Short mmCIF file of C-alpha atoms and ligand atoms in Angstrom, two decimals:
data_model
loop_
_atom_site.label_atom_id
_atom_site.label_comp_id
_atom_site.label_asym_id
_atom_site.label_seq_id
_atom_site.Cartn_x
_atom_site.Cartn_y
_atom_site.Cartn_z
CA MET A 3 33.60 -103.38 -25.70
CA VAL A 4 33.96 -99.74 -24.75
CA ARG A 5 34.53 -99.24 -21.04
CA ILE A 6 33.75 -96.16 -18.99
CA LEU A 7 34.85 -95.51 -15.43
CA VAL A 8 32.43 -93.61 -13.19
CA LEU A 9 33.90 -92.12 -10.01
CA HIS A 10 32.03 -90.62 -7.09
CA GLY A 11 34.00 -88.47 -4.65
CA PRO A 12 33.66 -87.71 -0.95
CA ASN A 13 30.34 -87.75 0.91
CA LEU A 14 28.44 -89.12 -2.08
CA ASN A 15 28.14 -92.39 -0.16
CA LEU A 16 25.72 -90.42 2.04
CA LEU A 17 23.32 -89.58 -0.77
CA GLY A 18 19.73 -89.89 0.40
CA LEU A 19 20.66 -88.77 3.93
CA ARG A 20 22.83 -85.83 3.04
CA GLU A 21 21.15 -82.43 2.47
CA PRO A 22 18.24 -83.98 0.51
CA ASP A 23 16.95 -80.50 -0.39
CA VAL A 24 20.20 -79.98 -2.36
CA TYR A 25 21.10 -83.49 -3.53
CA GLY A 26 17.73 -85.29 -3.64
CA SER A 27 16.55 -88.43 -1.89
CA LEU A 28 18.08 -91.04 -4.17
CA THR A 29 20.68 -93.27 -2.49
CA LEU A 30 24.03 -94.10 -4.08
CA PRO A 31 23.10 -97.75 -4.83
CA LEU A 32 19.96 -96.52 -6.67
CA LEU A 33 21.97 -93.90 -8.54
CA ASP A 34 24.45 -96.62 -9.55
CA GLU A 35 21.53 -98.70 -10.89
CA MET A 36 20.47 -95.75 -13.05
CA ILE A 37 24.02 -95.42 -14.36
CA ARG A 38 24.20 -99.17 -15.15
CA ALA A 39 20.85 -99.02 -16.97
CA THR A 40 22.09 -96.05 -19.04
CA ALA A 41 25.29 -97.92 -19.89
CA LYS A 42 23.35 -101.02 -20.93
CA GLU A 43 21.09 -98.97 -23.18
CA ALA A 44 24.11 -97.29 -24.76
CA GLY A 45 25.90 -100.61 -25.26
CA VAL A 46 28.94 -99.78 -23.10
CA GLU A 47 30.42 -101.26 -19.94
CA VAL A 48 30.75 -99.23 -16.75
CA ASP A 49 32.75 -99.66 -13.58
CA ILE A 50 31.54 -97.47 -10.73
CA ARG A 51 33.52 -96.60 -7.60
CA GLN A 52 33.20 -94.19 -4.68
CA SER A 53 35.91 -92.91 -2.38
CA ASN A 54 36.19 -90.29 0.33
CA ALA A 55 39.98 -90.19 -0.17
CA GLU A 56 41.66 -87.88 -2.67
CA GLY A 57 44.70 -90.16 -3.07
CA GLU A 58 42.53 -93.18 -3.84
CA LEU A 59 40.71 -91.25 -6.56
CA VAL A 60 44.09 -90.19 -8.01
CA THR A 61 45.29 -93.82 -7.98
CA TRP A 62 42.15 -95.03 -9.76
CA ILE A 63 42.44 -92.27 -12.38
CA GLN A 64 46.10 -93.14 -13.00
CA ALA A 65 45.20 -96.83 -13.43
CA SER A 66 42.41 -95.97 -15.88
CA ARG A 67 44.85 -95.13 -18.67
CA GLU A 68 44.99 -98.57 -20.33
CA ARG A 69 41.63 -99.87 -19.16
CA TYR A 70 38.96 -97.26 -19.94
CA ASP A 71 37.89 -95.18 -22.92
CA ALA A 72 36.33 -92.38 -20.87
CA LEU A 73 35.89 -91.11 -17.32
CA VAL A 74 32.71 -89.66 -15.80
CA ILE A 75 33.55 -88.09 -12.46
CA ASN A 76 31.76 -86.26 -9.69
CA ALA A 77 34.75 -85.33 -7.55
CA ALA A 78 32.33 -83.63 -5.10
CA ALA A 79 34.17 -81.12 -2.87
CA TYR A 80 37.52 -82.08 -4.46
CA THR A 81 36.20 -80.52 -7.67
CA HIS A 82 36.90 -77.13 -6.16
CA THR A 83 40.20 -77.90 -4.43
CA SER A 84 42.12 -80.77 -5.98
CA ILE A 85 44.95 -79.93 -8.32
CA ALA A 86 46.08 -83.55 -7.78
CA ILE A 87 42.89 -84.96 -9.34
CA ARG A 88 43.06 -82.39 -12.13
CA ASP A 89 46.68 -83.32 -12.85
CA ALA A 90 45.89 -87.08 -12.80
CA ILE A 91 43.17 -86.55 -15.45
CA ALA A 92 45.54 -84.43 -17.55
CA ALA A 93 48.23 -87.13 -17.20
CA VAL A 94 46.08 -90.05 -18.36
CA ASP A 95 44.50 -87.90 -21.04
CA ILE A 96 41.24 -89.82 -21.39
CA PRO A 97 38.00 -88.00 -22.30
CA THR A 98 36.43 -86.88 -19.02
CA VAL A 99 33.01 -85.50 -18.14
CA ASP A 100 32.69 -83.38 -14.98
CA VAL A 101 29.34 -84.20 -13.37
CA HIS A 102 27.42 -82.59 -10.49
CA LEU A 103 24.03 -83.25 -8.98
CA SER A 104 23.49 -79.62 -8.01
CA ASN A 105 24.06 -76.58 -10.21
CA ILE A 106 27.41 -75.55 -8.75
CA HIS A 107 27.23 -72.19 -10.54
CA ARG A 108 24.09 -71.18 -8.62
CA ARG A 109 25.62 -72.00 -5.26
CA GLU A 110 28.29 -70.44 -3.03
CA PRO A 111 31.14 -68.73 -4.94
CA PHE A 112 33.69 -71.31 -3.72
CA ARG A 113 31.78 -73.95 -5.73
CA HIS A 114 31.93 -71.99 -8.97
CA ARG A 115 35.47 -73.03 -9.86
CA SER A 116 35.96 -76.57 -11.11
CA TYR A 117 39.54 -77.79 -11.52
CA ILE A 118 38.05 -80.86 -13.24
CA ALA A 119 36.21 -78.83 -15.91
CA GLN A 120 39.56 -77.36 -16.96
CA VAL A 121 40.70 -80.80 -18.18
CA ALA A 122 37.27 -82.21 -19.15
CA ILE A 123 35.50 -82.37 -22.50
CA GLY A 124 32.48 -80.87 -20.73
CA GLN A 125 30.43 -80.46 -17.60
CA VAL A 126 26.87 -81.49 -16.60
CA SER A 127 25.63 -79.75 -13.49
CA GLY A 128 22.25 -79.25 -11.87
CA PHE A 129 20.05 -82.12 -13.03
CA GLY A 130 20.24 -84.26 -9.92
CA ALA A 131 20.81 -87.96 -10.59
CA HIS A 132 20.02 -87.30 -14.24
CA SER A 133 23.32 -85.38 -14.51
CA TYR A 134 25.07 -88.76 -14.47
CA VAL A 135 22.76 -90.14 -17.19
CA LEU A 136 23.50 -87.09 -19.35
CA GLY A 137 27.20 -87.23 -18.50
CA LEU A 138 27.49 -90.87 -19.50
CA GLN A 139 25.51 -90.27 -22.71
CA ALA A 140 27.74 -87.29 -23.49
CA ALA A 141 30.86 -89.44 -23.06
CA VAL A 142 29.43 -92.11 -25.40
CA HIS A 143 28.40 -89.45 -27.93
CA TYR A 144 31.94 -88.05 -27.85
CA LEU A 145 33.47 -91.51 -28.30
CA ARG A 146 31.09 -92.23 -31.20
CA GLY A 147 32.33 -89.06 -32.87
CA ARG A 148 35.82 -90.53 -32.54
CA LYS A 149 34.49 -93.91 -33.77
CA VAL A 150 35.47 -95.72 -30.58
CA VAL A 151 31.85 -96.80 -30.09
CA PRO A 152 30.01 -98.06 -33.17
CA GLN A 153 26.76 -96.30 -34.11
CA PRO A 154 23.67 -98.40 -33.39
CA THR A 155 22.23 -99.90 -36.59
CA ALA A 156 18.64 -99.09 -37.83
C1 DQA B 23 28.60 -81.77 -5.79
C2 DQA B 23 28.77 -80.27 -5.58
C3 DQA B 23 29.97 -79.99 -4.69
O1 DQA B 23 30.13 -78.59 -4.49
C4 DQA B 23 29.78 -80.64 -3.33
O2 DQA B 23 30.91 -80.45 -2.52
C5 DQA B 23 29.42 -82.08 -3.43
C6 DQA B 23 28.51 -82.53 -4.49
C7 DQA B 23 27.32 -82.10 -6.59
O3 DQA B 23 27.23 -83.22 -7.08
O4 DQA B 23 26.44 -81.26 -6.71
O5 DQA B 23 29.79 -82.89 -2.57
O6 DQA B 23 29.70 -82.25 -6.55
#
């Protein structure tokens, strides 16, 4: 079965408490449930992890090479700073979707640049928790185009 790795970066463990006017009131466990439901509907497996540490995210991305068909990542603040995460994605060369809860292009200028988008197949930004649903569906759609995931019958 097709497997997709979903990574959440720093401070996303605080969803629900953290700036709810920007990031919404949904907690990370509830967001993860939404992601699992989307995966089930699409007929793919997901592993979901969160880390506040850049190096840990890099290690997980490196290890994803043999084990996953795609990566959906919200690298949070590291999106705008981490050449290490960008380089890890380029190194493993698996289709990656850059996901954000908020619309990073409508926010402060320092959030406008995404190092992840530069090595991703695309970006979903601004739809709250639904960004992850769309991001996962986009990854599956991309893999279907490459015939990694069979089309549903009927
Ligand atoms: C974020 C946007 C980033 O700029 C910010 O640092 C985050 C969350 C988002 O999902 O909207 O932590 O990635």
